[in-house]
Coordinates of C-alpha atoms and ligand atoms in Angstrom, one line a residue:
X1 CA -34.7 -136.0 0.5
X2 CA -32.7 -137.8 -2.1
X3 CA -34.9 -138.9 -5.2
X4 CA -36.2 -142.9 -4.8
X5 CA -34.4 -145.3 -7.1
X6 CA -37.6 -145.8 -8.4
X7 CA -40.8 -143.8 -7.4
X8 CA -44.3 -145.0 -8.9
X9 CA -46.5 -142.1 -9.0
X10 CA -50.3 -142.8 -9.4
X11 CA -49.4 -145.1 -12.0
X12 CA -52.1 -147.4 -13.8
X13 CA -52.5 -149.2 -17.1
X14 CA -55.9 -150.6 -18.5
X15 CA -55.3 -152.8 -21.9
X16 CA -57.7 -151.7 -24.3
X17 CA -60.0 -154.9 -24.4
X18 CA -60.0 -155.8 -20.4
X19 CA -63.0 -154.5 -18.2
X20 CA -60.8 -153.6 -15.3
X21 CA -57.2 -151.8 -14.8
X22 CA -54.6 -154.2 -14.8
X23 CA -52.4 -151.9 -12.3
X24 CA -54.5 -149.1 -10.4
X25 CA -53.0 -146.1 -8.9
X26 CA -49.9 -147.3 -7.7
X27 CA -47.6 -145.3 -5.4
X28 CA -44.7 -146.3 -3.9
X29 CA -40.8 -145.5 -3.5
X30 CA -38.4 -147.9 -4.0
X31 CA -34.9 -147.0 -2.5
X32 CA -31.6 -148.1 -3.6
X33 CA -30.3 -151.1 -2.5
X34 CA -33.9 -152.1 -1.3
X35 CA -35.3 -155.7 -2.4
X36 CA -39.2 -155.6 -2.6
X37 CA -41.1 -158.3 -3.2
X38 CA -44.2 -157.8 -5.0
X39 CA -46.5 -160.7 -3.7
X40 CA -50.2 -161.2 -4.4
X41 CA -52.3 -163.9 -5.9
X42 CA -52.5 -164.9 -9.6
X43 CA -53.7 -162.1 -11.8
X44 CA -53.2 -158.9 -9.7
X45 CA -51.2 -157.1 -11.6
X46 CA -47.3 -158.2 -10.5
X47 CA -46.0 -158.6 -14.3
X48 CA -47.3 -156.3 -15.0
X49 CA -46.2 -153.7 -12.7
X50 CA -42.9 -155.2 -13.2
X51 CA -43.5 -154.2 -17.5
X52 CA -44.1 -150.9 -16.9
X53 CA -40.7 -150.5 -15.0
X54 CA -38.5 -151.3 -18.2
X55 CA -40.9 -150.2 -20.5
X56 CA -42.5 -153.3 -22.2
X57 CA -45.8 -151.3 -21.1
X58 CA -46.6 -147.7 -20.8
X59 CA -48.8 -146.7 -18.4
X60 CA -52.1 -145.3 -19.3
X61 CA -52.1 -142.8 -16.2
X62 CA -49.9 -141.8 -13.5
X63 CA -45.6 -141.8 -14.0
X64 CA -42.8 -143.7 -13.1
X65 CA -39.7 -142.2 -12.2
X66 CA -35.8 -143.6 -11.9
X67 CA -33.8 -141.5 -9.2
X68 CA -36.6 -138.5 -10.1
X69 CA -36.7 -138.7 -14.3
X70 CA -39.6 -140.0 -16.0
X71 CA -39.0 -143.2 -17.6
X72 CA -41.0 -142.1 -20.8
X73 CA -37.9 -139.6 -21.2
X74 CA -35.5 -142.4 -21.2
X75 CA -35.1 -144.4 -24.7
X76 CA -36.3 -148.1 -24.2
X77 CA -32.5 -149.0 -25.0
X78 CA -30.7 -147.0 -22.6
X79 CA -33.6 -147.9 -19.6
X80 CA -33.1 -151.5 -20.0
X81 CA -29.5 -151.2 -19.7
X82 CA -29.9 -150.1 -16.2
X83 CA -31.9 -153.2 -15.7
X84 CA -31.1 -156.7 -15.7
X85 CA -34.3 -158.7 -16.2
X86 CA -34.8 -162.4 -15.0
X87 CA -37.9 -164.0 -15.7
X88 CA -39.9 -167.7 -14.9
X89 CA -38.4 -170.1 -17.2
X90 CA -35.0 -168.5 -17.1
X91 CA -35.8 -167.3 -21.1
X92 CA -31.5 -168.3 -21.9
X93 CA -31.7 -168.7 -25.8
X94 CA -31.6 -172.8 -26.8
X95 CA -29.3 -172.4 -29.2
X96 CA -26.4 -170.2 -27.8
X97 CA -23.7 -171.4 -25.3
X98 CA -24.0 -170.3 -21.5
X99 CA -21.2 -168.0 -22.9
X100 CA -23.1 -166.3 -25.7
X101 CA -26.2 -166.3 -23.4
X102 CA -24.3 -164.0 -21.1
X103 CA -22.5 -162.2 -23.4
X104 CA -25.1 -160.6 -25.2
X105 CA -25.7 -157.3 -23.3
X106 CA -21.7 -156.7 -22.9
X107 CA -21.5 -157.4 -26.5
X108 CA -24.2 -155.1 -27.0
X109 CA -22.3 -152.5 -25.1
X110 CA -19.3 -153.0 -27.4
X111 CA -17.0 -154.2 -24.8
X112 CA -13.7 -155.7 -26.0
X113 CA -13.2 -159.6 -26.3
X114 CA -11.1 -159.9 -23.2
X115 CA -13.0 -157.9 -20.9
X116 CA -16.2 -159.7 -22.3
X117 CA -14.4 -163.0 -21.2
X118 CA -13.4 -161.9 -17.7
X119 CA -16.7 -160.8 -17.2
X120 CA -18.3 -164.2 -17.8
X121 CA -15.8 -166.1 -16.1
X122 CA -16.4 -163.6 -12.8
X123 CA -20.4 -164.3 -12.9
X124 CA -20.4 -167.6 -13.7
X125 CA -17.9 -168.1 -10.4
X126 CA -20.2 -165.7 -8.5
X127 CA -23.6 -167.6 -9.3
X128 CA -21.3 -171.0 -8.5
X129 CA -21.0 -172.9 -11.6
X130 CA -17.6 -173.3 -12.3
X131 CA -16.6 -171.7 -15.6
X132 CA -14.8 -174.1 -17.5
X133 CA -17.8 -176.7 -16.4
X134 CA -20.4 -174.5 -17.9
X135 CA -19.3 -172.1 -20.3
X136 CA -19.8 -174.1 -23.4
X137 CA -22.8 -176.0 -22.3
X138 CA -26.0 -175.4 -24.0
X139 CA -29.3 -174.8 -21.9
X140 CA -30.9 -177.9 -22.4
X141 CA -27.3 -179.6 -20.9
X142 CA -29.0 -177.5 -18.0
X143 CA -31.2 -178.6 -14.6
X144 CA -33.6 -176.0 -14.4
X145 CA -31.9 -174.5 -11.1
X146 CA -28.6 -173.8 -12.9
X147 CA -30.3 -172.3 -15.9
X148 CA -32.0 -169.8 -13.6
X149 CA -28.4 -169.1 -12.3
X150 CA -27.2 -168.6 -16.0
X151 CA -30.5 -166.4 -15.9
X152 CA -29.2 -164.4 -13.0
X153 CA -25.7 -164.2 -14.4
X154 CA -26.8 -163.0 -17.5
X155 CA -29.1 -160.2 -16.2
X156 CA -26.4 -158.7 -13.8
X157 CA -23.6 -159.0 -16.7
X158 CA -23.7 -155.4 -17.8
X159 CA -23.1 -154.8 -13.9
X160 CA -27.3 -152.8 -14.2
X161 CA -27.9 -151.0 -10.7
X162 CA -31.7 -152.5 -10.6
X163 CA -32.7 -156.4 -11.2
X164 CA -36.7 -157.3 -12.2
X165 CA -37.3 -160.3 -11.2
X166 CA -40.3 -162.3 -12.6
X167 CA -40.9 -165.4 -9.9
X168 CA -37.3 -166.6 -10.8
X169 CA -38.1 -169.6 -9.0
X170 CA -41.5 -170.4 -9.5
X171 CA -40.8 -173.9 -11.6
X172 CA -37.8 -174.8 -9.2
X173 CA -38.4 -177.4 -6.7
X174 CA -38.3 -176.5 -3.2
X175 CA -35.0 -177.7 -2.2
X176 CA -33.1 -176.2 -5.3
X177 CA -35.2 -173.0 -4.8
X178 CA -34.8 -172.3 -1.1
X179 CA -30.7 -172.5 -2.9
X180 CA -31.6 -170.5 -5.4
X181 CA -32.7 -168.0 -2.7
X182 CA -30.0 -168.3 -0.2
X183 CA -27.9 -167.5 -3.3
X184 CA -29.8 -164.3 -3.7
X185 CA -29.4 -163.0 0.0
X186 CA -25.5 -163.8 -0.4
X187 CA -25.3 -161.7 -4.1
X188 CA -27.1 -159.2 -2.5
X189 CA -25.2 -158.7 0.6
X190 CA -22.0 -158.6 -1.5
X191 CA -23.6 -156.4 -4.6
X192 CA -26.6 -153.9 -3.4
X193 CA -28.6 -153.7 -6.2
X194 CA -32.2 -152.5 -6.2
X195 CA -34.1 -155.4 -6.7
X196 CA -38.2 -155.4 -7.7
X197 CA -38.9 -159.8 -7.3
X198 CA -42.4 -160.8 -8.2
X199 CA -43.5 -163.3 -5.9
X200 CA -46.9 -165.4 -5.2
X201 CA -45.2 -167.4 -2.4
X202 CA -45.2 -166.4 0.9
X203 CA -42.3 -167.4 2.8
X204 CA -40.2 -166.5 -0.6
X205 CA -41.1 -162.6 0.4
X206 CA -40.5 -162.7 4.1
X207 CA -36.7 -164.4 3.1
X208 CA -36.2 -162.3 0.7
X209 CA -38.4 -158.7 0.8
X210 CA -36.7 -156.0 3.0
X211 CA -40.3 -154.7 2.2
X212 CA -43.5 -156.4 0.7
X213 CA -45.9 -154.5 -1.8
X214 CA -48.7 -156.5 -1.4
X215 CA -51.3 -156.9 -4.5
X216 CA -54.4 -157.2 -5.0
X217 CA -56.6 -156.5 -8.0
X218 CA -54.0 -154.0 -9.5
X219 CA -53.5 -152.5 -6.5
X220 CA -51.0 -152.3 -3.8
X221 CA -52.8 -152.6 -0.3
X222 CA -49.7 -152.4 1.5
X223 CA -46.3 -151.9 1.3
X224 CA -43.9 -152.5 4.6
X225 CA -41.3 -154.7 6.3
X226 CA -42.0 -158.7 6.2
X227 CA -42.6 -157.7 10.4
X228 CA -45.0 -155.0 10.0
X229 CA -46.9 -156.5 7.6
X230 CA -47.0 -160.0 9.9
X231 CA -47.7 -158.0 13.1
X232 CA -49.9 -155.2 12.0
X233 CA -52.1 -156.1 8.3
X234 CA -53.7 -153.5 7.3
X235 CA -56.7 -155.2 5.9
X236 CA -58.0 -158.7 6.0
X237 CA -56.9 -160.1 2.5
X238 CA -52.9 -159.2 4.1
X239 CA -53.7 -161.0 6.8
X240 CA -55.6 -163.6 5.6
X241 CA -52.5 -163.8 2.6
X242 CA -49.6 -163.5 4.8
X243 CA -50.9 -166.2 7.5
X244 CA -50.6 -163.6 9.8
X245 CA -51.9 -165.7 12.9
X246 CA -49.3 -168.3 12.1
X247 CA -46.8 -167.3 15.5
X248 CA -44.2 -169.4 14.5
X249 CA -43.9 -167.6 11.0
X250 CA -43.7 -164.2 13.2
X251 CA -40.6 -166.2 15.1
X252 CA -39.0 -166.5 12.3
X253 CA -38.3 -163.1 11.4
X254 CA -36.7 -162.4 15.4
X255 CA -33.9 -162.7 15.9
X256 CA -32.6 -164.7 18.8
X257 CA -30.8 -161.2 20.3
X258 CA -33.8 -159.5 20.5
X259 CA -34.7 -161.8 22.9
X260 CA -32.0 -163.2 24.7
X261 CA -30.6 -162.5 28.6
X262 CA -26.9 -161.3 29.0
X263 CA -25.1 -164.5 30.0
X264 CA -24.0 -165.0 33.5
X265 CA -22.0 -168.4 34.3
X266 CA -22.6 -167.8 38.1
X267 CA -26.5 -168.6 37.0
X268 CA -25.9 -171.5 34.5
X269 CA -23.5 -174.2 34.3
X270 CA -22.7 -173.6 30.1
X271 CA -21.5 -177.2 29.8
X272 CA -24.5 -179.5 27.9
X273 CA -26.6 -177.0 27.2
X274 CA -27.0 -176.5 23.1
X275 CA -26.1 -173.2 22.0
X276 CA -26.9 -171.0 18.5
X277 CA -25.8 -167.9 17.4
X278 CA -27.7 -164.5 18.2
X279 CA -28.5 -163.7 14.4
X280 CA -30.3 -167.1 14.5
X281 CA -34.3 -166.6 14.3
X282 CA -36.6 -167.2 17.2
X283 CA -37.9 -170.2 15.2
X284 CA -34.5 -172.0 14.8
X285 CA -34.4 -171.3 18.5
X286 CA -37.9 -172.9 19.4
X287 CA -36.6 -175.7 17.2
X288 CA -33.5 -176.7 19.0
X289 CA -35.4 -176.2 21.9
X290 CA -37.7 -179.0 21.2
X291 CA -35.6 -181.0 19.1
X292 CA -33.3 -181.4 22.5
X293 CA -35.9 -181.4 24.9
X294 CA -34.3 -178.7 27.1
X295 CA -35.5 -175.1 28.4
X296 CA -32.8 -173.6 27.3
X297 CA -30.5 -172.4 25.3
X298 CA -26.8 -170.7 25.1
X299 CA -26.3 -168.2 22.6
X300 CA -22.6 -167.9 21.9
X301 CA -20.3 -165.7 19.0
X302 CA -16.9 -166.3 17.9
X303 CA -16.9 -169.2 21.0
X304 CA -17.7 -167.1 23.6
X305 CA -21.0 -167.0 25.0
X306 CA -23.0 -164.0 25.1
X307 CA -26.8 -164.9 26.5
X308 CA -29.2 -166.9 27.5
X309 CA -32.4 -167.8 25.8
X310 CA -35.2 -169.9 27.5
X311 CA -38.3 -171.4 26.0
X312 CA -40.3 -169.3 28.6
X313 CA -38.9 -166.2 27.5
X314 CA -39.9 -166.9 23.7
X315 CA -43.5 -167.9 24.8
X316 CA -44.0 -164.4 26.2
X317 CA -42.5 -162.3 23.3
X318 CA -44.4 -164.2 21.0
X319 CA -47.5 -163.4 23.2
X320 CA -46.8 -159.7 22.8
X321 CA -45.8 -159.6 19.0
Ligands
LIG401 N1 -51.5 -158.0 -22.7 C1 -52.6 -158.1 -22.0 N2 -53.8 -157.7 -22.5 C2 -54.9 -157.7 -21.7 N3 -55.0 -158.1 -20.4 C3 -53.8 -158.5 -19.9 C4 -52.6 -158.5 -20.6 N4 -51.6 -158.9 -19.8 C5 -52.2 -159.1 -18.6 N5 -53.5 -158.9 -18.6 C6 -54.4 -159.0 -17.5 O1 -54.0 -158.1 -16.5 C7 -54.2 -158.7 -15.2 C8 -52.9 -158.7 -14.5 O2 -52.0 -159.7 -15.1 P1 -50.5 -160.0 -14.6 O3 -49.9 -160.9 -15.6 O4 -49.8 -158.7 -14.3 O5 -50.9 -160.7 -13.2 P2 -49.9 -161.5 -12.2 O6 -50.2 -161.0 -10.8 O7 -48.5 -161.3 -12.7 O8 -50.3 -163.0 -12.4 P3 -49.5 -164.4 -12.3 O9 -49.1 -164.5 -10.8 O10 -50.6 -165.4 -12.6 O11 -48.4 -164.3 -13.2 C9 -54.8 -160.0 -15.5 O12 -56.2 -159.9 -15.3 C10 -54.5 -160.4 -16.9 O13 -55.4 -161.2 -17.5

């Protein structure tokens, strides 16, 4: 089996003047390309499981490992390169450009002038603010949104194989952070990093988490798909945390093929009935359903329709899930 990217082995820390560990006997593999969501209430140990990744903390027991060597073998300096870090309040300094915010690790890395440029002008494109918009801006000539972007730009500039992200979003409002997280989904698809995102909102970490590590009280209680975890809690506080009685959040993560009938046009007449696409969700489907008062639904891709999808047929899976 090929090492994890990152592999937490027993790992726990307990600050010298607290009564209880902050992080207790953590295990878990992360693999590359993987995003997982940390997610637990306030106080159980997500920051600072996140610390002990690059190093800020060292663990009083147990190891973490990146792709199978112990960090505490790696210097501090060469660790954090492989990780671009983006925290709360996007942490840009006030008095440097967007351009020198960025432009601090490649400049740390020595990169020539020119390459430092392209660079910035690629992420800046990448996180969608236009370069010669932003560039010389200043943070506080900044909505909060597009200085988390500058936050996200800055942390992938050195091109790290691993992001940390610390609730990215939390002081977003919801419109600009459900953007903010769409925006992730579409760097990710294109870029594959291994991403660790502390999260305390729920329907953040089923958008985002391939896998959840849930928290609580320094511990992880469980770690599995957004699914797995909705359909089959292992204890009480997941269930009670994930609202994992709530159907129409388990609809959500369906998709509408899953579900769907082959389409046959000697059984419907296609014209005037709404369609969707089959990667939609099962919940985007029980919408349109109700929002155009019919029983069903054509499911079409690239124009042609492909299935049928009727609001009896989403009643019974959801029964089963
Ligand atoms: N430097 C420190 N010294 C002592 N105790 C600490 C220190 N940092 C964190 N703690 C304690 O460790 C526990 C976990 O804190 P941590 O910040 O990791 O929680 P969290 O889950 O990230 O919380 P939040 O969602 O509120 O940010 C808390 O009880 C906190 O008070």
């Amino acid at each position: 089996m090929c090492p994890a990217m990152i592999e937490f082995d027993r790992v726990s820390l307990q600050f010298p003047t607290a009564s209880h560990p902050a992080v207790h006997q953590v295990s878990a593999h992360i693999k590359a390309g993987e995003v997982v969501v940390i997610l637990g209430p306030s106080g159980c140990g997500k920051t600072t499981l996140l610390k002990l990744v690059n190093r800020l903390y060292e663990p009083t027991q147990g190891q973490i490992r990146l792709e199978g060597v112990p960090i505490g073998q790696i210097n501090a300096s060469p660790l954090r390169q492989k990780m671009g870090y983006v925290m709360q309040q996007s942490g840009l300094f006030p008095h440097m450009t967007v351009f020198d915010n960025i432009a601090v690790v490649p400049k740390l890395l020595g990169w020539p002038k020119a390459q430092i440029r392209r660079r910035i002008e690629e992420l800046l494109t990448l996180v969608e603010l236009p370069p010669s918009h932003y560039r010389h801006r200043y943070p506080a000539q900044l909505s909060g949104g597009q200085q988390q972007r500058v936050g996200l730009a800055r942390a992938l500039a050195g091109d790290p194989p691993i992001l940390l992200m610390d609730e990215p979003f939390g002081a977003i409002d919801a419109l600009t952070r459900a953007s903010l997280q769409t925006e992730v989904l579409r760097l990710q698809a294109q870029l594959q990093k291994t991403i660790l995102f502390v999260s305390h909102d729920v329907e953040e970490a089923l958008r985002l988490g391939d896998r959840i590590m849930v928290m609580n009280q320094g511990e992880v209680v469980q770690c599995d798909t957004p699914l797995a975890l909705l359909t089959h809690p292992a204890t009480d506080f997941v269930h009670r945390l994930l609202g994992a009685d709530d159907r129409v959040r388990q609809l959500s993560l369906l998709s509408v093929a899953r579900v769907m009938t082959p389409w046959n046009p000697g059984v419907v007449d296609g014209h005037n009935i709404p369609s969707l696409g089959p990667d939609q969700s099962l919940r985007d489907a029980l919408s349109l359903l109700l929002k155009t008062g019919t029983n069903a639904l054509q499911v079409t891709q690239d124009g042609q329709a492909v299935g049928l999808i009727t609001l009896n047929q989403i009643r019974a899976y959801a029964q089963q899930v």
